[in-house]
Short mmCIF file of C-alpha atoms and ligand atoms in Angstrom, two decimals:
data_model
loop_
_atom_site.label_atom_id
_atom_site.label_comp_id
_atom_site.label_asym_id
_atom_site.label_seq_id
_atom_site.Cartn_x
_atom_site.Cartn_y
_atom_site.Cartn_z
CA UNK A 12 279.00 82.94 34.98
CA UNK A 13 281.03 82.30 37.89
CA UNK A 14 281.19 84.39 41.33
CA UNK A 15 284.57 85.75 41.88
CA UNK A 16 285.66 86.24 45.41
CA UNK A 17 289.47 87.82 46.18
CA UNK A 18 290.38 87.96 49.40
CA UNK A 19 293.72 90.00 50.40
CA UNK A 20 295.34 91.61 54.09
CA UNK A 21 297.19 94.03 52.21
CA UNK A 22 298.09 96.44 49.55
CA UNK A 23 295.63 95.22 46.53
CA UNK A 24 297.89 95.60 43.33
CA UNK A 25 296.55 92.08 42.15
CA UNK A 26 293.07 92.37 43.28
CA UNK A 27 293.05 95.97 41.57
CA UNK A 28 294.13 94.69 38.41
CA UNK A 29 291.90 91.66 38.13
CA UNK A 30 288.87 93.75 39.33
CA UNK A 31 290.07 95.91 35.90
CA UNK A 32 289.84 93.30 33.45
CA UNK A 33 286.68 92.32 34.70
CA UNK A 34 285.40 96.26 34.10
CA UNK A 35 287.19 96.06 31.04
CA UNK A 36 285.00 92.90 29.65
CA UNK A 37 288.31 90.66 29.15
CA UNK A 38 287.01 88.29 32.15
CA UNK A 39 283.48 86.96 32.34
CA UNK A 40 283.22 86.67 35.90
CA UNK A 41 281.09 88.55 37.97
CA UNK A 42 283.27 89.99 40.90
CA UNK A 43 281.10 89.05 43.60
CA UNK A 44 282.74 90.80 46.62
CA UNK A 45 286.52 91.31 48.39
CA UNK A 46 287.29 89.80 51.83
CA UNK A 47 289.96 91.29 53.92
CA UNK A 48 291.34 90.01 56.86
CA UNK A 49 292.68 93.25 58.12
CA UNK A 50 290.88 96.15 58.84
CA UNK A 51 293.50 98.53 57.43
CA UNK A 52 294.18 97.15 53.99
CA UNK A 53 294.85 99.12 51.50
CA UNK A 54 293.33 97.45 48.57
CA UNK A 55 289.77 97.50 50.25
CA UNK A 56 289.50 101.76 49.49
CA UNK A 57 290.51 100.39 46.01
CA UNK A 58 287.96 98.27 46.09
CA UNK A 59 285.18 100.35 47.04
CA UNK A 60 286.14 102.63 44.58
CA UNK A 61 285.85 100.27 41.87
CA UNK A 62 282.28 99.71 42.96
CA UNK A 63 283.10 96.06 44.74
CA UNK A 64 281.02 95.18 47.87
CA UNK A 65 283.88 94.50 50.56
CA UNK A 66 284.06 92.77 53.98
CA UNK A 67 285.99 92.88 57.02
CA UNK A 68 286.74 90.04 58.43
CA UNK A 69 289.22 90.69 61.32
CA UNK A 70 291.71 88.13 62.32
CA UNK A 71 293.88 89.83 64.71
CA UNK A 72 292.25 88.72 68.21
CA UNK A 73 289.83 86.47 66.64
CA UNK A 74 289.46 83.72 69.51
CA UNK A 75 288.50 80.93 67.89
CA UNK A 76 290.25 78.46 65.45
CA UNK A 77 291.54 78.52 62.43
CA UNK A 78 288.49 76.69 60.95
CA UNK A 79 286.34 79.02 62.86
CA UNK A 80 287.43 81.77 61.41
CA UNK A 81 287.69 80.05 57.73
CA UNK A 82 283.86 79.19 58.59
CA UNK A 83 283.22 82.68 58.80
CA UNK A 84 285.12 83.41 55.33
CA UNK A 85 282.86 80.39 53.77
CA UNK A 86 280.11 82.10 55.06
CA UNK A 87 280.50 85.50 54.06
CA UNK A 88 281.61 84.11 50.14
CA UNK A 89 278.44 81.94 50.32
CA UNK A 90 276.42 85.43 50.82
CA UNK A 91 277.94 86.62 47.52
CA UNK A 92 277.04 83.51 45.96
CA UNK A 93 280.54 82.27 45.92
CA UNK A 94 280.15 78.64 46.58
CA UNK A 95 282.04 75.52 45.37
CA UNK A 96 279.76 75.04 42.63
CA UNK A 97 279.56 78.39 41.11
CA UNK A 98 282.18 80.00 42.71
CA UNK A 99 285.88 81.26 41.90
CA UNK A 100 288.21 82.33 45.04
CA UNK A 101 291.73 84.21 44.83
CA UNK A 102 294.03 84.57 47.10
CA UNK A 103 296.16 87.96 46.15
CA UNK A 104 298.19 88.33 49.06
CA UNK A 105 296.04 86.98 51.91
CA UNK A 106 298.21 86.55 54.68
CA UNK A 107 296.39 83.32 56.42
CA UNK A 108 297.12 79.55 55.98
CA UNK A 109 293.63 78.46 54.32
CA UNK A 110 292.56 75.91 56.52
CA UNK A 111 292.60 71.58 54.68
CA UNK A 112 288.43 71.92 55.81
CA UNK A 113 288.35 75.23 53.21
CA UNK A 114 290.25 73.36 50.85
CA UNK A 115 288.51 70.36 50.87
CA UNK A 116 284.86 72.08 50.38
CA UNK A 117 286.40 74.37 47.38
CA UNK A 118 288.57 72.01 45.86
CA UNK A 119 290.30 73.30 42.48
CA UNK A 120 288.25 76.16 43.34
CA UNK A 121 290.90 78.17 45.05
CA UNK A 122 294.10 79.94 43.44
CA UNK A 123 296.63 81.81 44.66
CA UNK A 124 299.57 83.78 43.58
CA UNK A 125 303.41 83.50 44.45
CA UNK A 126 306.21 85.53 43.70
CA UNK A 127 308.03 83.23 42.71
CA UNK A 128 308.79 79.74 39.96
CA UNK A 129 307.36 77.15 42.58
CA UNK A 130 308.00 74.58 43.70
CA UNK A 131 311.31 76.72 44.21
CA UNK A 132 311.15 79.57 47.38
CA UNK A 133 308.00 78.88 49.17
CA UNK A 134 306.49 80.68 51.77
CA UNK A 135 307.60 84.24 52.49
CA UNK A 136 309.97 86.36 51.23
CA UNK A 137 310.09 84.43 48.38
CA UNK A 138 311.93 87.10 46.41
CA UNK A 139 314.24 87.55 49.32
CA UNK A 140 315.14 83.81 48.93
CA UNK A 141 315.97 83.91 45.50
CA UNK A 142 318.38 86.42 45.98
CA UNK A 143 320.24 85.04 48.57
CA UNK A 144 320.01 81.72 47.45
CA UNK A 145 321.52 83.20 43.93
CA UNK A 146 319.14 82.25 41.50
CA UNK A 147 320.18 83.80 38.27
CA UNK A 148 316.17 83.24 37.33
CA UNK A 149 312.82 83.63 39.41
CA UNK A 150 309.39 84.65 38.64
CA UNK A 151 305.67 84.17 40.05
CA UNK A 152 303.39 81.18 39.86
CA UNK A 153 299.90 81.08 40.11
CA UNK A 154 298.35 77.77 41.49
CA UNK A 155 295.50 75.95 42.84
CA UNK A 156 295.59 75.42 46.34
CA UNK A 157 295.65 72.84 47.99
CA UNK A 158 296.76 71.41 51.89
CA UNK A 159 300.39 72.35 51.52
CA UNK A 160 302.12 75.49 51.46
CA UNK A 161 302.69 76.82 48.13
CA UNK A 162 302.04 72.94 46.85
CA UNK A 163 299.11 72.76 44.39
CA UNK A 164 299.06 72.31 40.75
CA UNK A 165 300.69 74.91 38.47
CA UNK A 166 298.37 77.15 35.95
CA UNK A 167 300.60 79.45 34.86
CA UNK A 168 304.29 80.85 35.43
CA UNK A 169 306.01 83.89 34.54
CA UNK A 170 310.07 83.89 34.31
CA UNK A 171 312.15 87.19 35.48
CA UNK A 172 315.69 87.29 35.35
CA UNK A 173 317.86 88.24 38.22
CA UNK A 174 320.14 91.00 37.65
CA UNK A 175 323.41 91.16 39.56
CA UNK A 176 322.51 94.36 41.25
CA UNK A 177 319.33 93.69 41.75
CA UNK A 178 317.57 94.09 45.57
CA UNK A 179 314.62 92.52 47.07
CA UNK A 180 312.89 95.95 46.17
CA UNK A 181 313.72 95.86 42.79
CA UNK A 182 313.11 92.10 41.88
CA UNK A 183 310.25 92.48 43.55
CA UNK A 184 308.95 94.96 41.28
CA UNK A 185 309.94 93.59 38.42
CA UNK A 186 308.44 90.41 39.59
CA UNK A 187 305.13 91.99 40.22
CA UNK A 188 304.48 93.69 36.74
CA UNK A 189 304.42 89.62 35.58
CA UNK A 190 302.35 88.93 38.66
CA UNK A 191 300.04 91.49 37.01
CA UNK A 192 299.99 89.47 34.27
CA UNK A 193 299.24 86.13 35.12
CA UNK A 194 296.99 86.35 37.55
CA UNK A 195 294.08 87.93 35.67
CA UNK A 196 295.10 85.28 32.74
CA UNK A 197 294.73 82.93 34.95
CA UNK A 198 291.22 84.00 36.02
CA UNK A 199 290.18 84.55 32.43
CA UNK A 200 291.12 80.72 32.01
CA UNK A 201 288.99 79.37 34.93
CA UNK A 202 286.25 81.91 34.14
CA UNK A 203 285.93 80.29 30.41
CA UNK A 204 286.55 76.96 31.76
CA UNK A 205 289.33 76.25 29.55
CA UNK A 206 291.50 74.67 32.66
CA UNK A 207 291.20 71.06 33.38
CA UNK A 208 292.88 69.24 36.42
CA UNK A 209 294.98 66.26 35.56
CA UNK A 210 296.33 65.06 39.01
CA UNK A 211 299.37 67.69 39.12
CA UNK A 212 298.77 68.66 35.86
CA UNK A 213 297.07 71.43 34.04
CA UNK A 214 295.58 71.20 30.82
CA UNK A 215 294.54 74.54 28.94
CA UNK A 216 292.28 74.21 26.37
C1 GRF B 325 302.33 89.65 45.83
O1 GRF B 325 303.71 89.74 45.68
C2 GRF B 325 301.88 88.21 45.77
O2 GRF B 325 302.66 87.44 44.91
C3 GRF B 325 302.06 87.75 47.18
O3 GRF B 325 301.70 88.86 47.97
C4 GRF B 325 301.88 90.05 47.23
C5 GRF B 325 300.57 90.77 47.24
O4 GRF B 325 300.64 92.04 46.65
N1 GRF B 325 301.26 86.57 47.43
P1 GRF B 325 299.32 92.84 46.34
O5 GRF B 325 298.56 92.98 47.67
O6 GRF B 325 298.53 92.09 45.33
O7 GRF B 325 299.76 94.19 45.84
#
């Protein structure tokens, strides 16, 4: 069984829900532990509650690099037996650039989710920049990642229609009940190997 390790700045929403299906036996993964990189997120109190060992990794005033500080993330994964061999990492709203050195030692071994149909509105705000662009459609992705922003290949996507009174707020919310989809579907894939890399492509057995 793999080791899962999420790491997230903020709020949690994805993190809680994975960490769910993994109590609720529809993921076998063991969910090793949950990094933050903010002292005050929200989602690590959720965390704790749900019984997951958590770690603080602060990144405001850290002094050294950006690998330095990814070394330190390796590191504290490796403790929990997350490791590019055995190991499964998510990104649910981590609010760093991931490092090509981090990349490179988990390759395909990293996933993250965006709020929106990539490669479409990367980077923030992403439901933001559907509306003003004037999408009539968005959505969420959830990807591999890889040296780009927002660039790796695709698992899975989830479509939301824009309404014409919609607001960030409200896309965003409507956005995020997919998000809560996906992303432990996602996991569940990679956790029962069924997802296979094909240059850009996914294949799901
Ligand atoms: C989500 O919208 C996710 O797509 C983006 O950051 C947000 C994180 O929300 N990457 P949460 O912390 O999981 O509630």
């Amino acid at each position: 069984m793999l080791n899962l390790g999420i790491l997230i700045s903020g709020r949690g929403s994805n993190m809680e829900n994975i960490l769910k299906s993994i109590k609720n036996k529809k993921i076998p993964i063991n969910p090793a532990v949950v990094i933050s990189n903010r002292t005050e997120a929200r989602g690590l109190k959720i965390a704790e509650k749900l019984g997951i060992k958590t770690e603080i990794i602060e990144s405001k005033g850290f002094e050294g690099s950006r690998v330095d500080y990814d070394k330190k993330i390796i590191s504290s994964l490796k403790k929990y037996g997350v490791t590019p061999e055995n190991g499964l990492v998510c990104l649910a709203g981590f609010m760093r650039i991931i490092s090509p050195q981090f990349v490179k030692k988990f390759k395909n071994r990293i996933i993250n989710i965006h709020p929106a149909l990539l490669p479409s509105f990367t980077g923030l705000n992403a439901q933001k920049q559907a509306l003003e662009y004037g999408a009539k459609y968005s959505g969420c992705t959830v990807h591999f990642v890889d040296a780009g922003m927002d660039t790796g290949p695709i698992i899975i996507q989830a479509v939301v229609k824009i309404k014409e009174n919609d607001t960030e707020e409200s896309l965003s919310k409507r956005i995020l009940k997919e998000e809560h989809k996906i992303y432990p579907e996602a996991v569940n894939l990679i956790a029962r190997n069924r997802v296979k890399v094909s240059g850009r492509r996914i294949i799901i057995s």
